[in-house]
Amino acid sequence: MKWLAIAAATIGLLLVPVLFGDRFVFVFIQMLTASLFALAFNLLWRHTRLLSFGHAAHFGAGMFATIHLMRLAEANVLAVPLPLIPLGGALAACLLGVVAGYFATVRTGTYFAMITLAVAELIYALGSQWEALFGGEAGLSSMRLPWAGWTFATTGEVYYIVLGWVVPAAAALYFVGLTPLGRLAFAIGDDETRVRFLGYNAHRAKTMVFALSAFHAGLAGGLLALVNENVNYGAFGGTVSASVVLHTFIGGSGVFLGPVIGAAGLTLLGALLSDVTRLWLLYVGAAFVLMMLYSPEGLAALFIANLRLWRELPWPSLVRLNLLGGLAVLAFVCTTVFVVELAARALTEGASATAVVLFGTTWSLSSPVTWAIPIALALAGHVALKAAIRQRRRLEDAVA
Amino acid sequence: MTSAVISLQGIAKCFGSLEVIRHLDLDVLEGERHALIGPNGAGKSTLVGMISGLIPLSAGAIFLNGRRIDGLAPERINRLGLGRSFQITRIFPRLSAQENLRIGVMARHGIRYSLFRPATAYSAVAREVEALLAKVRLDGRAGVVAGELSYSEQRALELGMALASEPKVLLLDEPTAGMSRDEADHVVDLIRTIAIGRTVLIVEHDMDVVFSLCDRVTVLAYGELIASGPAAEIRRNARVQEAYLGTEHVA
Ligand SMILES: Nc1ncnc2c1ncn2[C@@H]1O[C@H](COP(=O)(O)OP(=O)(O)O)[C@@H](O)[C@H]1O
Ligand SMILES: [Mg+2]
């Protein structure tokens, strides 16, 4: 069953460029790199309980190193096959990870998070000043050079480079969790001091895990740079660091593939909805807040819990749970869309905004009815969700 | 002549203005089972913390086999052959019982930070973990996540982890605390077997355990050593009886 699912997913991923046009293949590339980035981030969090608020530093380092290597190849200084160049990005990020990780992991918890944040901000500030290395506002550009009969001119061809790196890298990250260092990292996440009384240098172990995480984050960045053929210092920005946190926690940080669900799902949704709204990040933020309030374990954990119930119980007993859950989600989605779109327009258009067209109806911004609706919806969602949670607990008790 | 394995020389510890250990000298001799007793708050756990590198000293020096160890990191002290258990259980709740012990055993096999094989693939380690599980009577619970073990099972695991690094010197902070009579008896038997060829310093409240298990006893009260000597002598010591043995059930 498990292997069947893996085989189906592999075939599906291989067929993407055959089945879809360039625009969509590009979205898939972003889904893959965002997934690898989130997996790398979660290596630190899920195992070692180190929450990095500055992982853009490593993602960006991978991007810039890759672009520099591509430019060297273009200038005939360096003869490296194009598909191998992102590895250089990963190594550069790993190097940064050893240094940044060494200092950041002296601390844990809030202080660790603050140090990672500061490192990323520092590099961001450097990026805006140091034109020679980071290319200023315009950033740096390069071109993919052909190799071994491949021109890499189409998005489809580059897609296979990305896929060829992301899948093995994800597998490697999974494997790391099984090795002595990976198990040790779990132990450190549980009780770092205890580990030291068993003869381990916890700081060294944390630095190693950090460097591994940075390596894979850099690989993800490098792959994206290879695809975009351009990067500017915005890659080090807070949005990048924040989005990997949101992706991971919405997807579910406690399950290996949770971050993939979050990263791939939200990237896909964002691309699909980019024509409809310019406020995607606000939606992700709202989803994150709701998720943390009602189900902090994330989507993957919800999915697994539900799957277990489907396996153990006859389906009619699950109708109620899923109906309630579905209603709650629907109510919250409507509330969020309503509030975000209305508020955004009221704020951007100021006094001139009097009416907004949404859901096929015109809403007056000054009417109390307009604002009562989302409040009522949110309340309904809350009630439905609480009922769903109660129902789920009842069913789980019945199973156990 | 037996020599001091642990030697505490004029050590003191203050937490702010609170003097928890006051200028204390103590030798723990090679191969002995040495009990550390005293009322709650006497400073016993603080003393164990100071020896094992958890709590920095305010004054004095600690020697392990003649080598000065105060100021060394806990992992360095562990690698010099000193292991410990904690009064308040400190296990890894997300790992299984088996994996908890494996972390301890791995370190001794030089595969601390290895990345090239799954942790389960080292057969020598696996064999030792099996044996250790059986020793602390957790062989039926190997795969259970430690956070879900019962209290006494967690205590057994705590002890197993102290044993996992096979230390020549073992500090046990109330290993039988909160256990049933039967469980405590088993732990005492276990300590008796593992103490062969090792030096054990054990903090214990149960006087039956202390006098049946230990060769020498040190009594601590308010951070001061009020008596130290052979078990039989301590049992007769009037000052000890007054200061501590009379109040043993309060603890
Ligand atoms: N970290 C600390 N900060 C302040 N006071 C402490 C700390 N640890 C222990 N103490 C105090 O030191 C005294 C001795 O504690 P402890 O060594 O745990 O006693 P025992 O193990 O003998 O019961 C107690 O009064 C306790 O409150
Ligand atoms: Mg104590």
Coordinates of C-alpha atoms in Angstrom, one line a residue, chain B residues 82-194:
Chain B
L82 CA 30.9 8.8 35.5
G83 CA 27.2 8.2 35.0
R84 CA 24.2 9.4 36.9
S85 CA 20.4 9.1 37.2
F86 CA 18.1 11.8 38.2
Q87 CA 15.7 12.1 41.1
I88 CA 13.1 13.7 38.8
T89 CA 12.8 11.3 35.8
R90 CA 14.6 12.7 32.8
I91 CA 14.0 10.4 29.8
F92 CA 13.3 11.2 26.2
P93 CA 9.5 11.0 26.1
R94 CA 9.2 11.0 22.2
L95 CA 11.5 8.0 21.9
S96 CA 10.6 4.4 22.7
A97 CA 12.1 2.7 25.8
Q98 CA 14.4 0.8 23.5
E99 CA 15.6 4.0 21.7
N100 CA 16.2 5.8 25.0
L101 CA 18.6 3.1 26.0
R102 CA 20.1 3.0 22.5
I103 CA 21.1 6.6 22.8
G104 CA 23.0 5.7 25.9
V105 CA 24.7 2.6 24.5
M106 CA 25.5 4.2 21.1
A107 CA 27.8 6.8 22.7
R108 CA 30.1 4.1 24.1
H109 CA 30.4 2.4 20.6
G110 CA 31.8 5.5 19.0
I111 CA 28.8 6.1 16.8
R112 CA 27.7 9.3 18.4
Y113 CA 27.0 11.5 15.4
S114 CA 27.1 9.0 12.6
L115 CA 24.9 9.5 9.6
F116 CA 25.5 6.6 7.3
R117 CA 23.4 3.7 8.6
P118 CA 20.1 3.5 10.5
A119 CA 20.6 3.5 14.2
T120 CA 19.0 0.0 14.3
A121 CA 21.6 -1.5 12.0
Y122 CA 24.4 -1.8 14.6
S123 CA 24.0 -5.3 15.9
A124 CA 26.4 -5.0 18.8
V125 CA 24.5 -2.0 20.1
A126 CA 21.2 -3.8 19.5
R127 CA 22.3 -6.8 21.6
E128 CA 23.4 -4.6 24.5
V129 CA 20.1 -2.7 24.4
E130 CA 18.2 -6.0 24.6
A131 CA 20.2 -7.1 27.6
L132 CA 19.8 -3.8 29.3
L133 CA 16.0 -3.8 28.7
A134 CA 15.8 -7.2 30.3
K135 CA 17.9 -6.0 33.2
V136 CA 15.5 -3.2 34.1
R137 CA 12.5 -5.4 33.3
L138 CA 11.3 -3.4 30.4
D139 CA 11.8 -6.1 27.7
G140 CA 8.0 -6.4 27.2
R141 CA 7.8 -2.7 26.7
A142 CA 10.6 -2.1 24.3
G143 CA 8.6 -0.4 21.6
V144 CA 6.4 1.8 23.8
V145 CA 7.1 5.5 23.6
A146 CA 8.7 6.5 26.9
G147 CA 6.2 9.3 27.6
E148 CA 3.5 6.7 27.7
L149 CA 5.2 4.3 30.2
S150 CA 3.9 4.1 33.7
Y151 CA 5.7 6.0 36.4
S152 CA 7.6 3.0 37.8
E153 CA 8.5 2.0 34.3
Q154 CA 9.9 5.4 33.6
R155 CA 11.9 5.1 36.8
A156 CA 13.3 1.8 35.6
L157 CA 14.2 3.4 32.3
E158 CA 15.9 6.3 34.1
L159 CA 18.1 3.7 35.9
G160 CA 18.7 1.9 32.6
M161 CA 19.9 5.0 31.0
A162 CA 22.4 5.6 33.8
L163 CA 23.7 2.1 33.3
A164 CA 23.8 2.4 29.5
S165 CA 27.1 4.2 29.4
E166 CA 28.6 1.5 31.7
P167 CA 30.2 4.0 34.0
K168 CA 32.9 3.0 36.5
V169 CA 31.4 5.5 38.9
L170 CA 27.6 5.7 39.2
L171 CA 25.6 8.4 41.0
L172 CA 22.0 7.4 41.7
D173 CA 19.7 10.1 43.0
E174 CA 16.8 8.3 44.8
P175 CA 16.5 5.4 42.4
T176 CA 13.6 3.8 44.4
A177 CA 11.6 6.9 44.9
G178 CA 7.9 6.4 44.4
M179 CA 8.3 2.6 43.8
S180 CA 6.3 -0.2 45.3
R181 CA 8.0 -2.5 47.7
D182 CA 8.4 -5.2 45.0
E183 CA 9.8 -2.8 42.5
A184 CA 12.2 -1.2 45.0
D185 CA 13.4 -4.7 46.0
H186 CA 14.2 -5.5 42.4
V187 CA 16.0 -2.2 41.9
V188 CA 18.1 -2.9 45.0
D189 CA 19.0 -6.4 43.7
L190 CA 19.9 -4.8 40.4
I191 CA 22.1 -2.2 42.0
R192 CA 23.8 -5.0 44.0
T193 CA 24.7 -6.8 40.8
I194 CA 25.8 -3.8 38.8

